[in-house]
Amino acid sequence: MESKLIVQHLTKIYGNNTAKAYEMLKQGLPNDEIRKKTKQVVGVRDASFAVNEGECFVIMGLSGSGKSTLLRCINQLIKPTAGKIILDGQNLAILPSKELIEIRRKKIGMVFQRFALLPNRTIVDNVAYGLEVQSMPRDERYKKSLAAIEMVGLKGWEHYYPANLSGGMQQRVGIARALATNPDVLLMDEPFSALDPLIRQDMQDELLEIQKKLHKTIIFITHDLDEALKIGERIALMKDAQIVQIGEPEDILLSPATEYVARFVENVNRSKALTASTVMMKPRSIIHPRTGPRTALHLMEKYGISSLFVTDQQGGLIGYIKPEDAAELINQGIKKLDTIIKDDAPTTNLDTPLSDLLEILAHTKIPVAVIDEQNILKGVLVRGAVIAGLAGERMRFDE
Amino acid sequence: MSNFFGLISEWFESIPRIPLAEWTDTMIAFLTLHLRGTTRAISEVLQTYIVGLQDLLTIIPPLLLILLIVIIAWRVAGKSVALLSALGLLFILNIELWDVTMQTLAMLIIAVFLCVLIGLPLGILAAKNHTVHRIITPILDFMQTLPAFVYLLPAIPFFGLGVVPAVITTLIFAMPPVIRLTNLGIKQVPHDLMELGESFGSTFFQILFRIELPLAKSTIFAGINQCIMLSLSMVVIAAMIGAKGLGGIVWSAIQTLNMGMGFEAGVALVILAIILDRITQSFGR
Ligand SMILES: Nc1ncnc2c1ncn2[C@@H]1O[C@H](COP(=O)(O)OP(=O)(O)OP(=O)(O)O)[C@@H](O)[C@H]1O
Ligand SMILES: [Mg+2]
């Protein structure tokens, strides 16, 4: 896939004499030492990544790790000390200011942590701000703004003032404002951090809904792993101004690149105290010896799964079968599954904590069977569902 | 020990007096010589405007003008201020100080207008540029603390006698709050609203006119309000160099010890001040 946005060796040093600090940084001196020697603060240190068209890319890290700085370097609100920001093949870092203004107007929208609404303007005039600075005629910009307001579910509020709205609604206005100019890229700096947890989850769901329709390229900042896992297709983890790992949510969870990431992940598990029973899915299984290879293969194709558990009449786990083996049996005209059932299925108990499950999941390609004390198959664990469980989204057992 | 101080004071006395007064005189003589052409031209233009406005205000039938002011007061500041204005202005008309009050008002309007015209951009500049701010601040302190009489006199060689030097000295005295509060109002605009403007591709002037000035509005109006009040307090001083109006009445009342006349003019001034204060205050809201 084409990369929409490429960030290369981006470095930002705060201060009035960054040249010397940058030299030291290139020599590999740690941030602390650079700060002590030159009084310059390293905000972002040699960050590189690429974001695909339509991808939701999350940047996560603790407070002060440089997330906001990185985000603001992308649209040049902060001028980087070094590095390239390539959007659609154009390096924004060296763009003349006139062209930069054009890019900001047409291609990049931004959503702020503290909403940044203009208190003296009505909702619709807030949303229309981006169109207004493009000198769009009033009727046209109102039409577009109303469409954006409707998309975030605030229809009917357009003539109120920000002070009349709750925090969640204010941030919807912020999102509508960013959508109104129809940019390709959305920069979101901890957009939901100022909201209370329930509203926050609603807003996350809503963002995902909007994203399903609009397929924007989103750079989303958060310090909350739950949020990152839920929203991000890929996640970059920042620590001390550096990106320490980039990967899909499961990579981050299953193979943390550093001690730091591991601790971050562990915290989530502990706080959630989730077990296998809370994140398992309804098992797809067949009963032996009642079912033959044709039915088994049909089921696997129907559900798009690459292995199927086999139980006895009472639901006790026997093993699992693979589709290619079932197909082979059909070819040979054999009606019984006995020969292809594998009995090395990974299993776990209902109350195994999630942190241990990650270990098990990391070492297996087939789903993990969840069994009770009587060896009865109760559910299966698939990676996606476990990750989603971590992200706070309960899986429905029956669909 | 005493020997030591003796030496020091001996040394100090050997330093010649710094001729600040002479320098000032030379400087003013020099400036008068070279700038007089310009200042006199400015003076003439200003004179035309002030006299023009004075004529305009006195030509309009007083009752009509009172009605106009009351309507404005009612629109921007509400019923009670409108009532107050009506009573106050009718009282001024009744004690036959209408024409001189209008002279003062015209001078005031021109002075405040110039204060805003010059002070607002300077305030904006000071908010945007650290160097400008550092240069302007001590000058403003100087302008506000230097007794008005000290620059009242030098204004005469530049601008002659009459209403123009009065307006100029009023300017010097009353402009600082406009500059200071514009600067403050713009600096108080939250950082994320500036970022908002920038991130959506606003130009410098779009940010200024669509974000900063609207948000700084009430602070700026507080500055304009102060400017009006300071201008009013200069009315009597300005009369000493030939500005007429209410100040002129007070000044001649002082000279002739005519207390009743002085009091009447003083009351008219207070009425004018209260009306202008209430109206500009509600503009800021
Ligand atoms: N204007 C500035 N001048 C100097 N240092 C700054 C400036 N802005 C940020 N920094 C420093 O740069 C580092 C990164 O800050 P940044 O705001 O990017 O962190 P963050 O990850 O967004 O944190 P948070 O989660 O608190 O928003 C911090 O050490 C901060 O002190
Ligand atoms: Mg931040």
PDB file of N, CA and C in Angstrom, chain A residues 146-197:
ATOM      1  N   LEU A 146     -22.923  22.202   8.418  1.00  0.00           N
ATOM      2  CA  LEU A 146     -24.093  21.512   8.957  1.00  0.00           C
ATOM      3  C   LEU A 146     -23.998  20.020   8.696  1.00  0.00           C
ATOM      4  N   ALA A 147     -23.470  19.661   7.527  1.00  0.00           N
ATOM      5  CA  ALA A 147     -23.295  18.242   7.230  1.00  0.00           C
ATOM      6  C   ALA A 147     -22.337  17.610   8.240  1.00  0.00           C
ATOM      7  N   ALA A 148     -21.257  18.329   8.545  1.00  0.00           N
ATOM      8  CA  ALA A 148     -20.281  17.802   9.503  1.00  0.00           C
ATOM      9  C   ALA A 148     -20.877  17.719  10.902  1.00  0.00           C
ATOM     10  N   ILE A 149     -21.688  18.715  11.246  1.00  0.00           N
ATOM     11  CA  ILE A 149     -22.327  18.716  12.567  1.00  0.00           C
ATOM     12  C   ILE A 149     -23.280  17.536  12.684  1.00  0.00           C
ATOM     13  N   GLU A 150     -23.958  17.246  11.598  1.00  0.00           N
ATOM     14  CA  GLU A 150     -24.879  16.120  11.608  1.00  0.00           C
ATOM     15  C   GLU A 150     -24.112  14.807  11.747  1.00  0.00           C
ATOM     16  N   MET A 151     -22.980  14.740  11.078  1.00  0.00           N
ATOM     17  CA  MET A 151     -22.192  13.510  11.129  1.00  0.00           C
ATOM     18  C   MET A 151     -21.745  13.167  12.546  1.00  0.00           C
ATOM     19  N   VAL A 152     -21.446  14.178  13.362  1.00  0.00           N
ATOM     20  CA  VAL A 152     -21.034  13.906  14.739  1.00  0.00           C
ATOM     21  C   VAL A 152     -22.222  13.899  15.706  1.00  0.00           C
ATOM     22  N   GLY A 153     -23.433  13.959  15.140  1.00  0.00           N
ATOM     23  CA  GLY A 153     -24.611  13.801  15.978  1.00  0.00           C
ATOM     24  C   GLY A 153     -25.008  15.026  16.778  1.00  0.00           C
ATOM     25  N   LEU A 154     -24.717  16.206  16.255  1.00  0.00           N
ATOM     26  CA  LEU A 154     -25.069  17.414  17.013  1.00  0.00           C
ATOM     27  C   LEU A 154     -26.104  18.270  16.291  1.00  0.00           C
ATOM     28  N   LYS A 155     -26.841  17.631  15.412  1.00  0.00           N
ATOM     29  CA  LYS A 155     -27.838  18.380  14.670  1.00  0.00           C
ATOM     30  C   LYS A 155     -28.770  19.097  15.651  1.00  0.00           C
ATOM     31  N   GLY A 156     -29.094  20.337  15.361  1.00  0.00           N
ATOM     32  CA  GLY A 156     -29.986  21.088  16.242  1.00  0.00           C
ATOM     33  C   GLY A 156     -29.239  21.972  17.228  1.00  0.00           C
ATOM     34  N   TRP A 157     -27.925  21.765  17.354  1.00  0.00           N
ATOM     35  CA  TRP A 157     -27.154  22.558  18.319  1.00  0.00           C
ATOM     36  C   TRP A 157     -26.373  23.679  17.645  1.00  0.00           C
ATOM     37  N   GLU A 158     -26.550  23.840  16.335  1.00  0.00           N
ATOM     38  CA  GLU A 158     -25.634  24.705  15.590  1.00  0.00           C
ATOM     39  C   GLU A 158     -25.638  26.170  16.033  1.00  0.00           C
ATOM     40  N   HIS A 159     -26.746  26.629  16.637  1.00  0.00           N
ATOM     41  CA  HIS A 159     -26.765  28.046  17.011  1.00  0.00           C
ATOM     42  C   HIS A 159     -26.492  28.285  18.490  1.00  0.00           C
ATOM     43  N   TYR A 160     -26.098  27.222  19.188  1.00  0.00           N
ATOM     44  CA  TYR A 160     -25.693  27.408  20.574  1.00  0.00           C
ATOM     45  C   TYR A 160     -24.225  27.837  20.633  1.00  0.00           C
ATOM     46  N   TYR A 161     -23.806  28.202  21.840  1.00  0.00           N
ATOM     47  CA  TYR A 161     -22.404  28.560  22.035  1.00  0.00           C
ATOM     48  C   TYR A 161     -21.684  27.426  22.754  1.00  0.00           C
ATOM     49  N   PRO A 162     -20.369  27.335  22.579  1.00  0.00           N
ATOM     50  CA  PRO A 162     -19.632  26.229  23.214  1.00  0.00           C
ATOM     51  C   PRO A 162     -19.932  26.074  24.702  1.00  0.00           C
ATOM     52  N   ALA A 163     -20.099  27.208  25.395  1.00  0.00           N
ATOM     53  CA  ALA A 163     -20.336  27.131  26.834  1.00  0.00           C
ATOM     54  C   ALA A 163     -21.636  26.404  27.171  1.00  0.00           C
ATOM     55  N   ASN A 164     -22.543  26.301  26.208  1.00  0.00           N
ATOM     56  CA  ASN A 164     -23.803  25.604  26.455  1.00  0.00           C
ATOM     57  C   ASN A 164     -23.670  24.091  26.346  1.00  0.00           C
ATOM     58  N   LEU A 165     -22.518  23.620  25.866  1.00  0.00           N
ATOM     59  CA  LEU A 165     -22.371  22.196  25.567  1.00  0.00           C
ATOM     60  C   LEU A 165     -21.505  21.482  26.604  1.00  0.00           C
ATOM     61  N   SER A 166     -21.757  20.184  26.779  1.00  0.00           N
ATOM     62  CA  SER A 166     -20.918  19.385  27.672  1.00  0.00           C
ATOM     63  C   SER A 166     -19.577  19.104  26.997  1.00  0.00           C
ATOM     64  N   GLY A 167     -18.632  18.593  27.788  1.00  0.00           N
ATOM     65  CA  GLY A 167     -17.296  18.311  27.250  1.00  0.00           C
ATOM     66  C   GLY A 167     -17.333  17.398  26.039  1.00  0.00           C
ATOM     67  N   GLY A 168     -18.097  16.326  26.154  1.00  0.00           N
ATOM     68  CA  GLY A 168     -18.176  15.377  25.038  1.00  0.00           C
ATOM     69  C   GLY A 168     -18.715  16.036  23.790  1.00  0.00           C
ATOM     70  N   MET A 169     -19.752  16.854  23.987  1.00  0.00           N
ATOM     71  CA  MET A 169     -20.338  17.531  22.827  1.00  0.00           C
ATOM     72  C   MET A 169     -19.350  18.536  22.248  1.00  0.00           C
ATOM     73  N   GLN A 170     -18.613  19.207  23.124  1.00  0.00           N
ATOM     74  CA  GLN A 170     -17.636  20.177  22.621  1.00  0.00           C
ATOM     75  C   GLN A 170     -16.593  19.490  21.750  1.00  0.00           C
ATOM     76  N   GLN A 171     -16.177  18.301  22.171  1.00  0.00           N
ATOM     77  CA  GLN A 171     -15.178  17.632  21.353  1.00  0.00           C
ATOM     78  C   GLN A 171     -15.776  17.132  20.041  1.00  0.00           C
ATOM     79  N   ARG A 172     -17.065  16.815  20.055  1.00  0.00           N
ATOM     80  CA  ARG A 172     -17.708  16.487  18.785  1.00  0.00           C
ATOM     81  C   ARG A 172     -17.628  17.673  17.839  1.00  0.00           C
ATOM     82  N   VAL A 173     -17.812  18.864  18.396  1.00  0.00           N
ATOM     83  CA  VAL A 173     -17.687  20.072  17.575  1.00  0.00           C
ATOM     84  C   VAL A 173     -16.266  20.153  17.015  1.00  0.00           C
ATOM     85  N   GLY A 174     -15.289  19.856  17.893  1.00  0.00           N
ATOM     86  CA  GLY A 174     -13.893  19.867  17.446  1.00  0.00           C
ATOM     87  C   GLY A 174     -13.679  18.906  16.287  1.00  0.00           C
ATOM     88  N   ILE A 175     -14.302  17.735  16.386  1.00  0.00           N
ATOM     89  CA  ILE A 175     -14.149  16.743  15.318  1.00  0.00           C
ATOM     90  C   ILE A 175     -14.876  17.211  14.058  1.00  0.00           C
ATOM     91  N   ALA A 176     -16.074  17.756  14.245  1.00  0.00           N
ATOM     92  CA  ALA A 176     -16.820  18.260  13.085  1.00  0.00           C
ATOM     93  C   ALA A 176     -16.026  19.348  12.366  1.00  0.00           C
ATOM     94  N   ARG A 177     -15.384  20.201  13.149  1.00  0.00           N
ATOM     95  CA  ARG A 177     -14.593  21.276  12.548  1.00  0.00           C
ATOM     96  C   ARG A 177     -13.458  20.712  11.704  1.00  0.00           C
ATOM     97  N   ALA A 178     -12.835  19.651  12.235  1.00  0.00           N
ATOM     98  CA  ALA A 178     -11.741  19.045  11.486  1.00  0.00           C
ATOM     99  C   ALA A 178     -12.250  18.329  10.241  1.00  0.00           C
ATOM    100  N   LEU A 179     -13.485  17.803  10.296  1.00  0.00           N
ATOM    101  CA  LEU A 179     -14.024  17.085   9.140  1.00  0.00           C
ATOM    102  C   LEU A 179     -14.573  18.029   8.078  1.00  0.00           C
ATOM    103  N   ALA A 180     -14.990  19.224   8.504  1.00  0.00           N
ATOM    104  CA  ALA A 180     -15.701  20.128   7.600  1.00  0.00           C
ATOM    105  C   ALA A 180     -14.881  20.497   6.368  1.00  0.00           C
ATOM    106  N   THR A 181     -13.565  20.608   6.534  1.00  0.00           N
ATOM    107  CA  THR A 181     -12.741  20.972   5.382  1.00  0.00           C
ATOM    108  C   THR A 181     -12.398  19.762   4.530  1.00  0.00           C
ATOM    109  N   ASN A 182     -12.908  18.609   4.948  1.00  0.00           N
ATOM    110  CA  ASN A 182     -12.668  17.352   4.245  1.00  0.00           C
ATOM    111  C   ASN A 182     -11.185  17.089   3.970  1.00  0.00           C
ATOM    112  N   PRO A 183     -10.365  17.077   5.023  1.00  0.00           N
ATOM    113  CA  PRO A 183      -8.942  16.838   4.836  1.00  0.00           C
ATOM    114  C   PRO A 183      -8.663  15.339   4.686  1.00  0.00           C
ATOM    115  N   ASP A 184      -7.501  14.993   4.138  1.00  0.00           N
ATOM    116  CA  ASP A 184      -7.135  13.575   4.039  1.00  0.00           C
ATOM    117  C   ASP A 184      -6.614  13.076   5.370  1.00  0.00           C
ATOM    118  N   VAL A 185      -5.931  13.976   6.073  1.00  0.00           N
ATOM    119  CA  VAL A 185      -5.239  13.564   7.289  1.00  0.00           C
ATOM    120  C   VAL A 185      -5.854  14.253   8.505  1.00  0.00           C
ATOM    121  N   LEU A 186      -6.094  13.480   9.544  1.00  0.00           N
ATOM    122  CA  LEU A 186      -6.566  14.060  10.805  1.00  0.00           C
ATOM    123  C   LEU A 186      -5.482  13.887  11.860  1.00  0.00           C
ATOM    124  N   LEU A 187      -5.120  14.987  12.498  1.00  0.00           N
ATOM    125  CA  LEU A 187      -4.181  14.913  13.609  1.00  0.00           C
ATOM    126  C   LEU A 187      -4.978  15.078  14.891  1.00  0.00           C
ATOM    127  N   MET A 188      -4.928  14.096  15.765  1.00  0.00           N
ATOM    128  CA  MET A 188      -5.738  14.173  16.983  1.00  0.00           C
ATOM    129  C   MET A 188      -4.831  14.050  18.208  1.00  0.00           C
ATOM    130  N   ASP A 189      -4.733  15.139  18.962  1.00  0.00           N
ATOM    131  CA  ASP A 189      -3.851  15.138  20.129  1.00  0.00           C
ATOM    132  C   ASP A 189      -4.647  14.855  21.403  1.00  0.00           C
ATOM    133  N   GLU A 190      -4.599  13.624  21.845  1.00  0.00           N
ATOM    134  CA  GLU A 190      -5.360  13.191  23.026  1.00  0.00           C
ATOM    135  C   GLU A 190      -6.769  13.762  23.035  1.00  0.00           C
ATOM    136  N   PRO A 191      -7.528  13.492  21.974  1.00  0.00           N
ATOM    137  CA  PRO A 191      -8.823  14.173  21.846  1.00  0.00           C
ATOM    138  C   PRO A 191      -9.808  13.792  22.944  1.00  0.00           C
ATOM    139  N   PHE A 192      -9.638  12.612  23.542  1.00  0.00           N
ATOM    140  CA  PHE A 192     -10.637  12.168  24.507  1.00  0.00           C
ATOM    141  C   PHE A 192     -10.123  12.185  25.943  1.00  0.00           C
ATOM    142  N   SER A 193      -8.899  12.641  26.139  1.00  0.00           N
ATOM    143  CA  SER A 193      -8.311  12.575  27.478  1.00  0.00           C
ATOM    144  C   SER A 193      -9.038  13.450  28.495  1.00  0.00           C
ATOM    145  N   ALA A 194      -9.647  14.529  28.015  1.00  0.00           N
ATOM    146  CA  ALA A 194     -10.295  15.439  28.962  1.00  0.00           C
ATOM    147  C   ALA A 194     -11.726  15.007  29.289  1.00  0.00           C
ATOM    148  N   LEU A 195     -12.152  13.865  28.749  1.00  0.00           N
ATOM    149  CA  LEU A 195     -13.541  13.440  28.956  1.00  0.00           C
ATOM    150  C   LEU A 195     -13.606  12.329  30.002  1.00  0.00           C
ATOM    151  N   ASP A 196     -14.754  12.204  30.667  1.00  0.00           N
ATOM    152  CA  ASP A 196     -14.812  11.122  31.647  1.00  0.00           C
ATOM    153  C   ASP A 196     -15.030   9.774  30.957  1.00  0.00           C
ATOM    154  N   PRO A 197     -14.675   8.680  31.650  1.00  0.00           N
ATOM    155  CA  PRO A 197     -14.495   7.383  30.997  1.00  0.00           C
ATOM    156  C   PRO A 197     -15.660   6.902  30.136  1.00  0.00           C
TER     157      PRO A 197
END
